[in-house]
Coordinates of C-alpha atoms in Angstrom, one line a residue:
M281 CA -41.6 -0.4 12.4
S282 CA -39.6 -3.4 10.9
D283 CA -39.6 -6.8 12.6
K284 CA -35.7 -6.3 13.1
E285 CA -36.0 -3.9 15.2
R286 CA -39.2 -6.1 17.6
L287 CA -39.0 -5.7 21.8
Y288 CA -37.8 -8.9 23.4
L289 CA -40.0 -9.3 26.5
I290 CA -37.4 -11.0 29.3
G291 CA -39.8 -11.8 32.1
N292 CA -38.0 -11.4 35.6
A293 CA -37.8 -11.8 39.2
H294 CA -35.0 -9.0 40.4
L295 CA -33.7 -11.6 44.1
D296 CA -32.0 -10.0 46.6
P297 CA -30.9 -12.8 49.2
I298 CA -30.2 -9.8 51.5
W299 CA -30.5 -6.5 51.4
L300 CA -33.0 -5.1 53.8
W301 CA -34.2 -8.5 54.8
R302 CA -31.7 -10.9 56.4
W303 CA -30.5 -14.5 53.6
Q304 CA -34.0 -16.6 55.6
E305 CA -36.5 -13.6 54.6
G306 CA -34.3 -13.7 50.8
C307 CA -34.5 -17.7 50.7
G308 CA -38.1 -17.8 51.3
E309 CA -38.9 -15.1 48.4
V310 CA -36.6 -17.5 45.7
L311 CA -39.2 -20.0 46.7
Q312 CA -42.3 -17.8 46.3
T313 CA -40.8 -16.7 43.2
F314 CA -39.7 -20.1 41.9
R315 CA -43.4 -21.4 42.2
S316 CA -45.4 -18.2 41.3
A317 CA -42.6 -18.6 37.9
L318 CA -43.5 -22.6 37.4
D319 CA -47.3 -21.2 37.5
R320 CA -47.6 -18.5 34.6
L321 CA -45.3 -20.5 31.8
Y322 CA -47.7 -23.0 33.0
E323 CA -50.6 -20.8 32.1
Y324 CA -49.4 -19.3 29.7
K325 CA -47.9 -21.3 26.4
D326 CA -45.7 -18.4 24.9
F327 CA -44.3 -16.4 28.2
V328 CA -40.4 -17.1 29.4
F329 CA -38.8 -16.6 32.6
T330 CA -35.0 -15.6 32.7
C331 CA -33.0 -16.3 36.2
S332 CA -30.3 -16.1 37.6
S333 CA -27.6 -16.6 40.4
A334 CA -26.5 -20.9 41.2
A335 CA -27.2 -19.8 44.7
Y336 CA -31.0 -19.4 44.7
Y337 CA -31.4 -23.0 42.2
R338 CA -29.1 -25.2 44.9
W339 CA -32.2 -23.0 47.9
V340 CA -34.6 -24.5 45.8
E341 CA -33.3 -28.0 45.1
E342 CA -32.1 -28.7 48.6
I343 CA -35.6 -27.8 50.3
D344 CA -38.3 -28.2 47.5
P345 CA -36.4 -30.9 45.3
D346 CA -40.1 -31.5 43.7
M347 CA -40.2 -28.1 42.4
F348 CA -36.6 -28.0 40.7
A349 CA -37.4 -31.5 39.3
E350 CA -40.5 -28.7 37.4
I351 CA -37.3 -26.1 36.7
V352 CA -35.6 -28.5 34.7
Q353 CA -38.4 -29.5 33.4
M354 CA -38.9 -26.4 31.6
V355 CA -34.6 -25.3 31.3
K356 CA -35.0 -28.4 28.6
K357 CA -38.1 -26.9 26.6
G358 CA -36.4 -23.6 27.0
R359 CA -39.4 -21.8 28.6
W360 CA -37.0 -21.3 32.0
V361 CA -33.1 -19.8 30.9
P362 CA -30.9 -19.3 33.7
V363 CA -28.4 -16.8 33.3
N364 CA -25.2 -15.6 34.7
G365 CA -23.0 -18.4 35.5
W366 CA -22.1 -16.9 38.8
F367 CA -23.2 -17.7 42.1
I368 CA -25.1 -14.7 42.9
Q369 CA -25.3 -11.4 41.4
P370 CA -21.7 -10.0 43.1
D371 CA -20.3 -6.4 43.5
C372 CA -18.1 -6.3 39.8
N373 CA -14.9 -4.0 41.2
M374 CA -14.3 -5.2 44.9
P375 CA -14.1 -9.7 43.8
S376 CA -10.0 -10.5 43.8
G377 CA -10.0 -12.5 40.1
E378 CA -9.4 -16.0 41.7
S379 CA -13.6 -14.8 43.4
F380 CA -14.7 -14.5 40.0
A381 CA -13.1 -18.1 38.7
R382 CA -14.6 -19.4 41.9
Q383 CA -18.0 -17.7 41.8
A384 CA -17.7 -19.2 37.6
L385 CA -16.3 -22.7 38.9
Y386 CA -18.8 -24.5 41.0
S387 CA -22.1 -22.4 39.5
Q388 CA -21.2 -23.3 35.3
L389 CA -20.4 -26.7 36.9
Y390 CA -23.7 -26.9 39.3
Y391 CA -25.5 -26.1 35.9
Y392 CA -24.8 -28.5 33.7
E393 CA -24.6 -31.1 36.5
K394 CA -28.6 -30.3 36.5
F395 CA -30.0 -28.9 33.3
G396 CA -27.4 -30.1 30.5
K397 CA -26.1 -27.0 30.2
I398 CA -23.8 -24.1 31.0
C399 CA -24.9 -19.8 31.4
R400 CA -23.9 -18.2 28.1
T401 CA -24.5 -14.7 28.9
G402 CA -23.7 -12.7 32.2
Y403 CA -26.0 -11.0 34.3
N404 CA -25.5 -8.8 36.9
V405 CA -28.8 -5.9 36.8
D406 CA -28.0 -4.1 40.0
S407 CA -24.2 -4.6 40.1
F408 CA -22.9 -1.0 41.3
G409 CA -20.1 -0.8 38.6
H410 CA -17.7 -3.2 36.2
N411 CA -13.9 -3.4 36.1
A412 CA -12.0 -3.3 33.3
M413 CA -11.2 -6.3 32.9
M414 CA -15.3 -8.1 32.6
P415 CA -14.4 -9.3 29.4
Q416 CA -12.2 -12.1 29.9
L417 CA -13.5 -12.5 32.7
L418 CA -16.8 -13.5 30.9
R419 CA -15.4 -14.9 28.4
Q420 CA -12.9 -17.5 30.7
A421 CA -16.3 -18.4 32.5
G422 CA -18.1 -19.4 29.9
M423 CA -19.9 -16.3 28.5
N424 CA -20.0 -14.5 25.4
A425 CA -22.2 -12.0 26.3
Y426 CA -23.3 -9.1 29.6
V427 CA -26.6 -7.3 31.1
M428 CA -26.0 -4.9 33.5
M429 CA -27.8 -1.4 34.1
R430 CA -25.3 0.2 36.4
P431 CA -24.0 2.5 35.8
N432 CA -27.9 4.6 33.4
K433 CA -27.0 6.6 31.0
D434 CA -27.0 10.4 33.1
E435 CA -24.2 8.5 34.9
N436 CA -22.0 8.2 32.5
P437 CA -23.1 9.8 29.4
D438 CA -19.6 8.7 27.5
M439 CA -20.2 4.6 27.3
P440 CA -22.1 3.9 24.5
E441 CA -26.2 4.4 24.8
N442 CA -28.1 0.3 25.0
L443 CA -26.1 -2.1 22.7
F444 CA -22.0 -2.5 22.5
W445 CA -18.7 -4.5 21.9
W446 CA -16.9 -4.8 25.9
D447 CA -13.7 -5.2 25.1
S448 CA -10.4 -5.7 27.6
S449 CA -7.1 -5.1 27.2
D450 CA -6.2 -8.5 27.2
G451 CA -8.3 -8.9 24.2
S452 CA -11.6 -11.0 24.9
R453 CA -15.2 -9.6 24.2
V454 CA -18.5 -9.5 25.0
L455 CA -21.6 -8.1 23.4
T456 CA -23.2 -5.7 26.4
Y457 CA -26.1 -4.7 26.7
R458 CA -27.5 -1.1 28.7
I459 CA -30.9 -1.6 30.4
P460 CA -31.9 1.5 29.4
T461 CA -36.1 1.2 30.8
G462 CA -34.9 -0.5 34.4
Y463 CA -35.1 -4.2 36.0
G464 CA -38.7 -4.3 36.9
T465 CA -41.4 -2.8 35.2
C466 CA -44.8 -3.9 35.7
G467 CA -48.3 -2.9 35.8
K468 CA -50.1 -1.7 32.4
E469 CA -49.1 1.9 32.7
A470 CA -45.9 1.5 33.0
L471 CA -44.9 -1.6 30.6
D472 CA -46.9 1.3 27.5
K473 CA -44.3 3.9 28.5
C474 CA -41.5 1.5 28.3
I475 CA -42.6 -0.1 25.7
S476 CA -43.0 3.7 24.0
E477 CA -39.7 4.7 24.9
L478 CA -37.9 1.1 24.0
S479 CA -39.7 1.2 20.4
E480 CA -38.2 5.3 19.7
K481 CA -34.9 3.5 20.9
A482 CA -35.0 0.3 18.7
E483 CA -36.0 2.4 15.9
Q484 CA -33.0 5.1 15.9
A485 CA -30.8 2.6 15.9
G486 CA -31.5 -0.2 14.2
H487 CA -32.4 -3.0 16.0
G488 CA -34.0 -5.3 18.8
M489 CA -33.7 -4.3 22.4
M490 CA -34.3 -6.0 25.8
L491 CA -37.7 -5.1 27.6
F492 CA -36.9 -7.0 31.3
Y493 CA -40.3 -7.0 33.8
G494 CA -41.8 -8.5 36.3
V495 CA -41.4 -7.3 40.1
G496 CA -38.4 -7.5 41.8
N497 CA -36.2 -7.1 44.2
H498 CA -38.4 -8.5 47.1
G499 CA -39.1 -10.9 44.6
G500 CA -42.4 -11.6 42.7
G501 CA -42.0 -11.9 38.9
P502 CA -44.3 -11.9 36.1
T503 CA -48.0 -10.9 37.4
K504 CA -50.8 -12.7 35.1
G505 CA -52.2 -8.4 34.6
D506 CA -48.6 -8.0 32.7
I507 CA -48.3 -11.4 31.0
E508 CA -51.6 -11.3 29.5
H509 CA -51.5 -6.8 28.8
L510 CA -48.8 -7.7 27.3
N511 CA -50.4 -10.6 24.9
S512 CA -53.2 -7.9 24.0
R513 CA -50.3 -5.2 22.8
M514 CA -49.5 -8.3 21.0
Q515 CA -52.3 -8.6 19.0
Q516 CA -52.9 -4.9 18.4
E517 CA -51.5 -3.8 14.2
G518 CA -49.7 -1.1 13.9
F519 CA -47.2 -1.3 17.0
V520 CA -43.6 -2.0 17.1
P521 CA -43.2 -6.7 17.7
L522 CA -43.6 -8.0 21.3
E523 CA -42.1 -11.3 21.5
F524 CA -40.9 -13.8 25.4
S525 CA -37.9 -14.1 25.0
S526 CA -34.2 -14.4 26.5
P527 CA -30.9 -12.3 26.4
D528 CA -29.9 -15.6 25.4
D529 CA -31.8 -16.1 21.9
F530 CA -31.9 -12.1 22.2
F531 CA -28.6 -12.0 21.1
E532 CA -28.3 -15.2 18.8
E533 CA -30.3 -13.0 16.9
L534 CA -28.6 -9.3 17.1
C535 CA -25.5 -11.2 16.7
S536 CA -26.5 -12.7 13.2
Q537 CA -27.4 -9.8 12.4
K538 CA -23.4 -8.7 11.5
L539 CA -24.3 -5.0 13.3
D540 CA -21.8 -1.9 12.6
L541 CA -21.7 -1.5 17.5
P542 CA -19.7 0.7 19.1
T543 CA -17.0 -0.8 21.2
W544 CA -15.9 0.3 24.9
S545 CA -12.5 -0.8 26.4
Y546 CA -12.6 0.4 29.7
D547 CA -14.6 0.7 33.4
M548 CA -18.0 0.9 33.9
Q549 CA -18.4 3.8 36.3
H550 CA -19.0 5.7 38.8
H551 CA -22.7 4.4 40.5
A552 CA -22.4 4.9 44.5
S553 CA -19.0 5.0 45.5
G554 CA -20.1 5.9 49.2
C555 CA -20.7 1.5 48.9
Y556 CA -16.9 1.1 48.1
S557 CA -16.2 3.0 51.8
A558 CA -19.3 1.7 54.1
T559 CA -19.8 -1.3 56.7
S560 CA -15.8 -2.3 56.6
L561 CA -16.4 -5.4 57.7
A562 CA -17.3 -6.8 55.0
K563 CA -15.3 -6.1 52.8
Q564 CA -11.8 -7.1 55.7
L565 CA -13.8 -10.6 56.3
N566 CA -13.8 -11.5 52.2
R567 CA -10.0 -9.9 51.6
K568 CA -9.0 -12.3 54.6
A569 CA -11.5 -15.4 53.2
E570 CA -10.0 -15.3 49.8
N571 CA -6.7 -14.9 51.3
Q572 CA -6.6 -17.6 53.5
L573 CA -8.6 -20.0 50.8
A574 CA -5.8 -19.3 48.3
A575 CA -3.2 -20.5 49.8
A576 CA -5.0 -23.4 52.0
E577 CA -6.0 -25.0 48.7
K578 CA -2.7 -24.9 47.5
W579 CA -1.1 -26.6 50.4
D580 CA -3.4 -28.9 51.2
T581 CA -3.4 -30.2 47.7
V582 CA 1.0 -30.2 47.8
A583 CA 0.2 -32.3 50.9
S584 CA -1.7 -34.9 49.1
K585 CA -0.2 -34.8 46.1
L586 CA 3.4 -35.9 48.6
F587 CA 1.7 -38.3 50.9
G588 CA -1.6 -39.5 49.7
C589 CA -4.1 -38.2 51.3
K590 CA -7.0 -37.3 50.0
A591 CA -7.3 -33.2 49.1
K592 CA -10.4 -31.2 50.7
T593 CA -11.7 -30.2 47.4
E594 CA -15.3 -30.4 48.4
E595 CA -14.7 -28.7 51.9
F596 CA -12.8 -25.8 50.1
A597 CA -15.7 -25.9 47.7
D598 CA -18.2 -25.4 50.4
A599 CA -15.9 -23.1 51.7
W600 CA -16.0 -20.3 49.1
R601 CA -19.7 -20.7 48.3
N602 CA -19.9 -19.4 51.5
V603 CA -17.7 -16.4 50.4
C604 CA -19.1 -15.7 46.9
F605 CA -22.6 -16.0 48.4
N606 CA -21.9 -12.9 50.9
Q607 CA -19.5 -11.3 47.1
F608 CA -23.6 -10.5 46.6
H609 CA -24.0 -6.6 45.6
D610 CA -26.3 -5.1 48.8
I611 CA -23.5 -7.3 51.8
F612 CA -20.0 -6.9 50.0
C613 CA -21.1 -3.0 49.1
G614 CA -22.2 -2.3 53.0
C615 CA -26.0 -1.6 52.8
S616 CA -27.6 -4.0 53.7
I617 CA -29.7 -3.4 57.0
M618 CA -26.7 -3.9 59.8
E619 CA -28.7 -7.6 61.5
S620 CA -27.8 -9.1 57.8
Y621 CA -23.8 -8.5 59.4
E622 CA -24.6 -10.7 62.3
D623 CA -24.8 -14.0 59.3
V624 CA -22.2 -12.4 57.7
K625 CA -19.7 -12.8 59.7
E626 CA -20.9 -16.0 60.8
S627 CA -21.1 -17.4 57.3
M628 CA -18.0 -15.9 56.8
G629 CA -16.2 -17.2 59.9
Y630 CA -17.2 -20.7 58.8
A631 CA -15.4 -20.2 55.5
M632 CA -12.0 -18.8 57.3
T633 CA -12.6 -21.9 59.5
I634 CA -12.2 -24.5 57.0
A635 CA -9.2 -22.8 55.8
S636 CA -7.6 -22.2 58.6
N637 CA -7.7 -26.4 59.3
A638 CA -6.2 -27.5 55.6
Y639 CA -3.8 -25.0 56.3
N640 CA -2.1 -26.4 59.2
N641 CA -3.2 -30.0 58.7
A642 CA -1.0 -29.4 55.1
L643 CA 1.8 -28.1 56.9
L644 CA 2.3 -30.1 59.7
R645 CA 3.0 -33.2 56.9
I646 CA 4.9 -31.0 54.6
S647 CA 6.8 -30.1 58.0
R648 CA 7.4 -32.9 59.6
S649 CA 9.4 -34.2 55.7
I650 CA 11.6 -31.5 56.6
D651 CA 15.3 -32.3 58.0
T652 CA 15.4 -30.4 61.1
W653 CA 17.7 -32.4 63.0
V654 CA 19.4 -31.3 65.9
D655 CA 23.0 -32.7 67.0
G656 CA 22.8 -33.3 70.6
V657 CA 18.3 -33.6 70.2
S658 CA 17.3 -37.2 70.5
D659 CA 14.7 -37.0 68.4
P660 CA 14.4 -34.5 65.9
V661 CA 12.4 -31.0 65.8
C662 CA 10.4 -29.5 63.4
S663 CA 9.1 -25.6 63.3
E664 CA 5.7 -26.4 65.9
V665 CA 7.2 -27.6 68.7
R666 CA 7.8 -25.0 71.0
H667 CA 11.7 -24.3 73.2
E668 CA 11.2 -23.0 76.2
S669 CA 12.7 -19.4 76.6
G670 CA 16.6 -20.3 77.4
N671 CA 16.7 -23.1 76.2
S672 CA 20.7 -23.7 74.5
F673 CA 19.2 -25.6 70.6
P674 CA 18.0 -23.6 68.2
R675 CA 15.0 -23.7 67.1
P676 CA 14.0 -24.7 63.4
V677 CA 11.6 -22.2 61.8
V678 CA 9.8 -23.2 58.6
V679 CA 7.7 -20.5 56.3
F680 CA 6.2 -21.4 53.8
N681 CA 5.3 -19.3 50.6
P682 CA 1.6 -19.8 48.7
L683 CA 2.5 -17.1 46.1
S684 CA 3.5 -17.4 42.8
F685 CA 7.1 -14.9 43.6
D686 CA 9.8 -14.9 45.6
I687 CA 9.0 -12.7 48.3
H688 CA 12.0 -11.0 51.5
R689 CA 10.1 -9.7 54.0
P690 CA 9.6 -9.8 57.7
V691 CA 8.8 -12.5 59.6
R692 CA 7.2 -12.4 63.3
V693 CA 8.1 -15.5 65.7
R694 CA 6.7 -15.0 69.3
H695 CA 9.7 -15.0 71.1
P696 CA 12.9 -12.6 72.1
S697 CA 16.2 -14.4 69.8
S698 CA 20.1 -13.6 69.7
K699 CA 20.7 -15.3 66.8
V700 CA 18.8 -16.2 63.1
T701 CA 20.7 -19.0 60.4
D702 CA 19.0 -19.3 57.7
S703 CA 19.4 -22.4 56.0
Q704 CA 23.4 -22.7 54.4
G705 CA 24.6 -21.5 58.4
K706 CA 24.7 -18.0 57.1
E707 CA 23.2 -15.1 60.0
V708 CA 19.9 -13.2 58.7
L709 CA 18.9 -10.4 59.4
F710 CA 16.9 -9.8 63.0
Q711 CA 15.8 -7.4 65.3
N712 CA 13.6 -7.9 68.9
V713 CA 10.0 -6.4 68.5
R714 CA 7.8 -6.2 71.4
A715 CA 5.4 -8.3 71.5
S716 CA 1.6 -8.4 70.2
R717 CA 0.7 -9.3 73.6
S718 CA -0.9 -7.1 75.9
N719 CA 1.8 -7.4 78.9
D720 CA 4.9 -4.9 77.4
S721 CA 7.4 -7.0 79.0
H722 CA 7.8 -9.8 76.1
L723 CA 9.8 -9.8 73.3
D724 CA 9.2 -10.6 70.3
T725 CA 11.9 -11.8 67.1
M726 CA 11.3 -10.4 63.3
F727 CA 13.6 -11.7 61.1
M728 CA 14.3 -10.8 56.9
A729 CA 12.6 -13.9 55.3
A730 CA 14.3 -15.2 52.0
V731 CA 11.2 -17.6 50.3
P732 CA 11.0 -19.0 47.1
A733 CA 7.7 -18.6 45.0
L734 CA 5.2 -21.7 46.0
G735 CA 8.0 -22.8 48.3
Y736 CA 9.8 -22.6 51.6
A737 CA 12.5 -22.1 53.7
T738 CA 14.2 -23.3 57.2
F739 CA 15.4 -20.8 59.5
W740 CA 17.3 -21.3 62.7
V741 CA 16.5 -19.1 65.9
N742 CA 18.4 -19.0 68.9
I743 CA 15.8 -18.0 71.8
S744 CA 17.0 -15.7 73.6
K745 CA 15.9 -14.7 77.9
E746 CA 15.7 -11.0 76.7
S747 CA 12.6 -9.4 77.7
A748 CA 11.3 -5.1 76.6
S749 CA 12.5 -2.5 78.6
S750 CA 9.8 0.1 80.0
E751 CA 12.6 2.1 78.7
K752 CA 11.2 4.4 75.9
L753 CA 13.7 5.4 73.3
R754 CA 15.3 7.8 73.3
Q755 CA 13.5 10.6 70.7
P756 CA 15.1 12.3 67.7
Q757 CA 15.1 15.6 66.6
E758 CA 13.9 14.5 63.2
F759 CA 11.2 11.7 63.1
S760 CA 11.9 9.6 59.4
V761 CA 12.4 6.1 58.4
E762 CA 15.1 5.7 55.9
N763 CA 16.7 2.4 54.7
E764 CA 18.9 2.4 50.8
Y765 CA 15.7 3.0 48.9
I766 CA 13.7 5.4 50.6
K767 CA 13.4 7.8 52.8
A768 CA 10.9 10.0 54.6
V769 CA 10.9 13.0 57.0
F770 CA 8.1 13.4 59.6
D771 CA 7.0 17.1 60.3
K772 CA 6.6 17.2 64.2
K773 CA 3.8 19.8 64.3
T774 CA 1.4 18.0 61.6
G775 CA 2.1 14.3 61.9
G776 CA 2.4 14.4 57.6
I777 CA 5.6 13.1 55.4
S778 CA 6.5 16.3 54.9
S779 CA 9.7 14.7 52.5
L780 CA 9.4 11.5 50.3
I781 CA 12.4 11.1 48.8
S782 CA 13.3 8.3 46.6
K783 CA 17.5 7.0 47.2
E784 CA 17.7 5.0 43.5
D785 CA 17.1 8.1 41.9
G786 CA 16.6 11.0 44.2
A787 CA 13.4 12.8 43.5
Q788 CA 11.5 14.2 45.8
Y789 CA 8.2 13.2 45.8
V790 CA 6.8 16.1 48.8
S791 CA 6.3 20.1 47.4
G792 CA 5.2 22.4 49.7
E793 CA 2.3 20.6 51.8
S794 CA 2.5 17.5 53.8
L795 CA 1.3 14.1 53.0
A796 CA -0.9 12.2 54.7
V797 CA -1.7 14.7 57.4
P798 CA -5.9 12.8 57.8
M799 CA -8.4 15.7 57.2
V800 CA -12.1 15.3 57.8
I801 CA -14.8 15.3 55.5
D802 CA -18.7 15.8 56.0
D803 CA -20.9 13.9 54.4
H804 CA -23.9 14.5 55.7
K805 CA -25.3 15.3 52.2
T806 CA -25.2 11.6 50.6
D807 CA -26.4 8.6 51.7
T808 CA -24.7 4.5 52.3
W809 CA -24.6 4.9 48.5
A810 CA -23.3 8.0 47.8
H811 CA -25.4 8.3 44.6
R812 CA -24.6 10.5 42.1
V813 CA -21.4 11.9 44.4
I814 CA -18.0 10.8 42.9
K815 CA -16.1 14.0 45.1
F816 CA -16.1 14.0 48.7
H817 CA -14.1 17.8 49.2
D818 CA -17.0 19.1 52.3
I819 CA -13.5 19.2 54.5
K820 CA -15.1 19.8 57.9
G821 CA -11.2 19.9 59.2
K822 CA -8.0 18.7 59.4
M823 CA -7.1 15.6 63.0
K824 CA -4.4 17.6 64.8
L825 CA -1.7 16.2 65.8
E826 CA -1.8 14.4 69.8
S827 CA 1.0 12.5 69.9
I828 CA 4.7 11.4 67.5
E829 CA 7.0 9.1 68.2
L830 CA 9.8 6.8 67.5
V831 CA 8.8 3.4 68.9
E832 CA 11.9 1.2 66.6
D833 CA 14.4 2.4 65.9
G834 CA 17.0 -1.3 64.7
A835 CA 18.5 -3.4 61.9
L836 CA 15.9 -4.6 60.7
R837 CA 12.9 -2.0 60.3
K838 CA 12.4 1.4 62.2
V839 CA 8.8 2.4 63.2
V840 CA 7.3 6.3 63.6
R841 CA 4.4 5.8 65.1
T842 CA 2.0 9.2 65.2
K843 CA -1.9 9.8 66.9
H844 CA -4.5 12.2 65.4
R845 CA -7.5 12.8 66.9
F846 CA -11.1 15.0 66.3
N847 CA -13.6 15.8 69.3
D848 CA -13.5 12.0 70.5
S849 CA -11.9 10.2 67.4
V850 CA -8.6 9.1 67.1
L851 CA -6.6 7.4 64.9
T852 CA -3.2 5.7 65.6
Q853 CA -0.8 5.3 62.0
D854 CA 2.4 2.9 62.7
F855 CA 4.8 3.7 59.7
I856 CA 6.7 1.3 59.3
L857 CA 9.9 0.6 56.8
A858 CA 11.9 -3.0 56.6
A859 CA 15.4 -2.8 55.3
G860 CA 15.8 -3.4 51.8
Q861 CA 11.6 -3.0 50.6
K862 CA 10.1 -0.5 48.6
T863 CA 6.7 0.1 50.3
L864 CA 6.5 2.8 53.6
R865 CA 3.8 -0.3 54.5
V866 CA 1.5 2.2 57.5
K867 CA -0.1 0.3 60.0
C868 CA -3.3 2.0 61.4
K869 CA -6.2 1.7 63.8
A870 CA -9.4 4.3 63.7
I871 CA -11.5 4.6 67.2
W872 CA -14.3 7.2 64.7
Q873 CA -16.7 8.5 67.4
K874 CA -19.0 10.8 64.9
D875 CA -21.9 10.4 62.6
F876 CA -21.0 10.9 59.2
I877 CA -17.8 12.2 58.1
I878 CA -15.4 10.5 56.1
L879 CA -11.7 10.0 57.4
N880 CA -9.6 11.1 54.1
M881 CA -5.5 10.8 53.5
P882 CA -4.7 12.9 50.6
F883 CA -1.5 12.8 48.9
P884 CA -0.5 15.9 47.5
L885 CA 2.1 14.9 45.1
S886 CA 5.2 16.5 43.4
G887 CA 4.4 16.6 39.6
G888 CA 2.0 17.5 37.0
Q889 CA -1.0 15.2 34.7
E890 CA -0.8 12.5 37.6
I891 CA -2.4 8.9 36.8
S892 CA -3.2 6.7 39.6
T893 CA -2.4 3.4 38.1
Y894 CA -4.8 0.7 40.0
E895 CA -5.2 -3.4 40.6
I896 CA -7.9 -4.9 39.3
S897 CA -9.4 -8.2 38.8
C898 CA -7.0 -10.1 37.4
G899 CA -5.6 -6.7 35.5
F900 CA -5.0 -2.9 36.5
I901 CA -6.0 0.1 34.7
T902 CA -5.1 3.9 34.8
R903 CA -7.3 6.8 36.2
P904 CA -6.5 11.1 36.2
C905 CA -5.9 12.9 39.2
N906 CA -9.1 14.1 39.3
G907 CA -10.3 13.5 43.0
E908 CA -13.1 10.7 41.8
K909 CA -13.6 8.2 44.3
E910 CA -12.4 5.3 43.1
P911 CA -12.0 1.1 44.0
G912 CA -9.6 -0.5 44.0
L913 CA -8.2 -4.5 44.9

């Protein structure tokens, strides 16, 4: 074999900060692993250590600054190589585009401040799948190469086997290496087997390969025995050339060879489809925190510019780092021990508290400067003033829109009303609805708010003394919701949607079987990850409709509520259609009392050659409707 086909030995330690242990133990394993790696660097002059995740370096800097100073010196010498300019190795399907930006912002800035350099190589060797916009996200973060492992060749044989160019739809490109032999090879026999396998692959491909070695998962890193065995193999003649190296050097050297490599232009799935529905708490908290922090920071920035107050930049950074940490693949994907999710709740609650305080402070500052003078009142009143029910003066309500596009949707305020007008005095469509409180005698107001992008609109609500009636709505012969765009009719026997018509073009999307009849799928044969399972079709039965009723029927919106049961498990769904909306919203509440069954909501739409369009981080992707379960935002 030629020197061109050498094996690059990547000494590393896969560190799971949370998995079968809590973060406190994970923090301890990082400290022990880093100490071990430094000792090996002092003992073996050619040894190189590679490690990802800014979160780990921050732990070491805070707890053992002397050891961190040693690491800084080794980084300067090129013998300790930080990779992956992200806070941890996250799940690469579920975080929002903004989250990936924050992963890079706080991590690459940290690396630059501490080491004088940013990471050039993306490195997510244990993440369970990779969305199709990753090349753009990596390049925007300053990285031009990527190391991954899952899915492996058996899980996705269509992908290039080892080294390839990965392109995203915007034209971004990264050189990508799919690890063929695992990220934690250790022991003489395993190393020899790995060397033999990679030698064949290198000879067939005509270029070098990376061999990742070192005790992993719970840390550890390369052992003295591993390094000495690899050193002895280097001295033997007639064998494949071996070299202690790093991913950075591997990619740099192979780029200089101008290889003719295959190209991949899609996402990289599937490894663990089950993870994308496991432990929904972590997923719910993540999305809530992402949205709250993004909105709060926008209004905090506006308030700081308008009123000269100090922006809460550091507080937001602290909050985002908590969110980024909890996007670690074993946390976010729901496959860690349940005790660890108590820590997740604490840290995400901390992040959302920062967001809520900043959001409230900013909106109060802004709204207090909005002219809400009412003739006949001695002082101006703002949207934060609570009027007693029955006050003759209208209440101003300021609605803020943190999004980058105009909105036109219902807004709820906590009291009933007799009239709602906009800032020009024009009446706005509204409806008194039953309050979300436990006392059914209260009503709230929902009105249709039109608000410009990253702006606000003021509305005037005339408060009413109306209270909720104990009488239920008269139930119709046909249960349906309808506006100018959509008409949905519900089957009184199954609770499913028996007819779904687009009134713009007359298209009927139901032919035969009703849509959204909840189905129960047996899941005894898989584990948390559902390894090598991408279709869940072992149907146990359909949920039985227990009740269907019209619970709201007003000018603003209609709501049909269905209640289904399967043994002791209950699913309640509110199908909500508001005026002027092209989306039929469904609000669900499930009380699930049985293990190892999956709730599935099938939508057998009419037509042929169906495709589904999924939102992914900073983009979208189309996939065939072939029964495979796919992650999406």
